[in-house]
Coordinates of C-alpha atoms in Angstrom, one line a residue:
M1 CA -0.1 0.0 0.1
E2 CA 1.6 3.5 -0.9
N3 CA -0.2 6.4 1.0
H4 CA 1.1 7.5 4.0
D5 CA -1.6 10.2 4.8
K6 CA -3.6 10.1 7.6
I7 CA -7.1 8.8 7.0
I8 CA -10.2 9.8 9.2
I9 CA -12.6 7.6 10.7
T10 CA -15.3 7.6 13.1
Q11 CA -15.3 5.9 16.6
D12 CA -18.0 3.8 16.0
D13 CA -16.4 2.8 12.5
F14 CA -12.9 2.2 14.1
Q15 CA -14.5 0.1 16.5
K16 CA -16.7 -2.2 14.4
I17 CA -14.0 -2.6 11.9
S18 CA -11.3 -3.5 14.4
S19 CA -13.4 -6.2 15.4
L20 CA -14.1 -7.5 11.8
V21 CA -10.2 -7.5 11.1
K22 CA -9.6 -10.0 14.1
T23 CA -11.8 -12.6 12.1
A24 CA -10.9 -11.7 8.5
R25 CA -8.1 -13.9 6.4
P26 CA -4.5 -12.3 7.1
E27 CA -4.5 -11.1 2.9
I28 CA -7.4 -9.2 3.7
A29 CA -6.9 -8.3 7.6
E30 CA -3.0 -6.8 7.4
P31 CA -3.6 -4.0 5.0
L32 CA -6.8 -3.1 6.5
E33 CA -5.0 -3.1 9.8
E34 CA -2.3 -0.8 8.2
E35 CA -5.1 1.4 7.2
L36 CA -6.5 1.6 11.0
S37 CA -3.2 2.2 12.6
R38 CA -2.9 5.6 10.4
A39 CA -6.4 6.4 11.5
Q40 CA -7.1 9.9 12.9
V41 CA -10.5 8.7 15.0
V42 CA -12.9 11.5 15.7
P43 CA -16.4 11.5 17.3
N44 CA -19.1 10.5 15.2
D45 CA -20.5 13.9 14.8
E46 CA -17.3 15.1 13.9
L47 CA -16.4 13.5 10.4
P48 CA -15.4 16.0 7.8
K49 CA -18.2 16.0 4.9
D50 CA -15.8 15.0 2.4
V51 CA -14.6 11.8 4.2
V52 CA -15.5 8.1 3.3
S53 CA -17.1 6.6 6.0
M54 CA -19.5 3.4 6.1
N55 CA -22.4 3.3 3.9
S56 CA -21.1 6.3 2.1
Q57 CA -21.8 6.2 -1.3
V58 CA -18.5 7.0 -3.0
V59 CA -17.3 7.8 -6.6
F60 CA -13.8 6.9 -7.2
Q61 CA -11.8 6.5 -10.4
D62 CA -9.2 4.1 -11.1
L63 CA -6.1 6.1 -12.3
D64 CA -5.0 3.5 -14.5
T65 CA -8.0 2.6 -16.4
K66 CA -9.7 6.0 -15.9
K67 CA -13.0 4.2 -15.1
E68 CA -15.0 5.7 -12.8
S69 CA -17.2 3.6 -10.2
V70 CA -20.0 4.0 -7.8
V71 CA -20.1 2.1 -4.7
T72 CA -21.6 2.3 -1.2
L73 CA -19.3 0.9 1.4
V74 CA -21.0 -1.3 3.9
F75 CA -20.1 -4.1 6.5
P76 CA -19.7 -7.8 5.2
Q77 CA -23.5 -8.8 6.0
D78 CA -25.0 -6.2 4.0
A79 CA -22.6 -6.6 0.9
K80 CA -24.4 -7.1 -2.6
V81 CA -22.3 -7.0 -5.4
E82 CA -25.2 -6.4 -7.7
E83 CA -26.5 -3.5 -6.1
N84 CA -22.6 -1.8 -5.9
K85 CA -22.8 -2.3 -2.1
I86 CA -19.0 -3.3 -1.2
S87 CA -17.8 -4.9 2.0
V88 CA -15.2 -2.8 3.8
L89 CA -13.4 -6.2 4.2
A90 CA -13.3 -6.5 -0.3
P91 CA -9.9 -4.6 -1.4
I92 CA -11.4 -1.7 -2.9
G93 CA -13.9 -1.1 0.4
S94 CA -10.5 -1.3 2.9
A95 CA -8.8 1.3 0.2
L96 CA -11.6 3.6 0.4
I97 CA -12.6 3.7 4.1
G98 CA -11.4 7.2 5.8
L99 CA -10.1 8.8 2.5
K100 CA -10.9 12.4 1.7
V101 CA -12.4 13.6 -1.8
G102 CA -9.1 14.0 -3.7
Q103 CA -7.3 11.8 -1.7
T104 CA -5.3 8.9 -3.9
I105 CA -4.4 5.5 -2.7
Q106 CA -2.4 2.8 -4.2
W107 CA -4.0 -0.7 -2.9
P108 CA -2.5 -4.4 -3.4
L109 CA -5.0 -6.6 -4.8
P110 CA -5.0 -10.7 -3.9
N111 CA -3.6 -11.3 -7.5
G112 CA -0.4 -9.2 -6.5
K113 CA -1.1 -6.3 -8.8
H114 CA -2.1 -2.7 -7.5
R115 CA -5.1 -0.4 -8.3
N116 CA -4.8 3.3 -8.2
L117 CA -7.6 4.8 -6.9
V118 CA -9.0 8.5 -6.5
V119 CA -12.0 9.3 -4.4
V120 CA -13.9 11.8 -6.9
S121 CA -16.9 12.6 -4.4
I122 CA -19.3 11.7 -2.0
K123 CA -22.8 11.3 -2.8
R124 CA -23.9 10.3 0.5
Q125 CA -22.1 10.1 3.7
G126 CA -23.0 7.2 6.1

């Protein structure tokens, strides 16, 4: 993972995601743990409007393909790929949590490749 900027995450999201990481497979848990380790944890009502949180609908762009996607970031039990509801434990979900609009990240994928993403906008914050 190539991004050393702080991410911002709410207290509730931090606690819930930390619990999930304990039961996730190592290839999922390790990058997400690294993300959480650089997080600035804020009270739920102090999250800036331009930060991706759980249940946010996010527009992001793959910088390599220039393709834009819209997803809603959810907990694993609510994930429905056909509805573009992506789990925070999925590689893209792990990459997006806590990022600000305009922030970029290079995220490792299970196949050994990387995705270079930028958050374009947040349509609805969770």
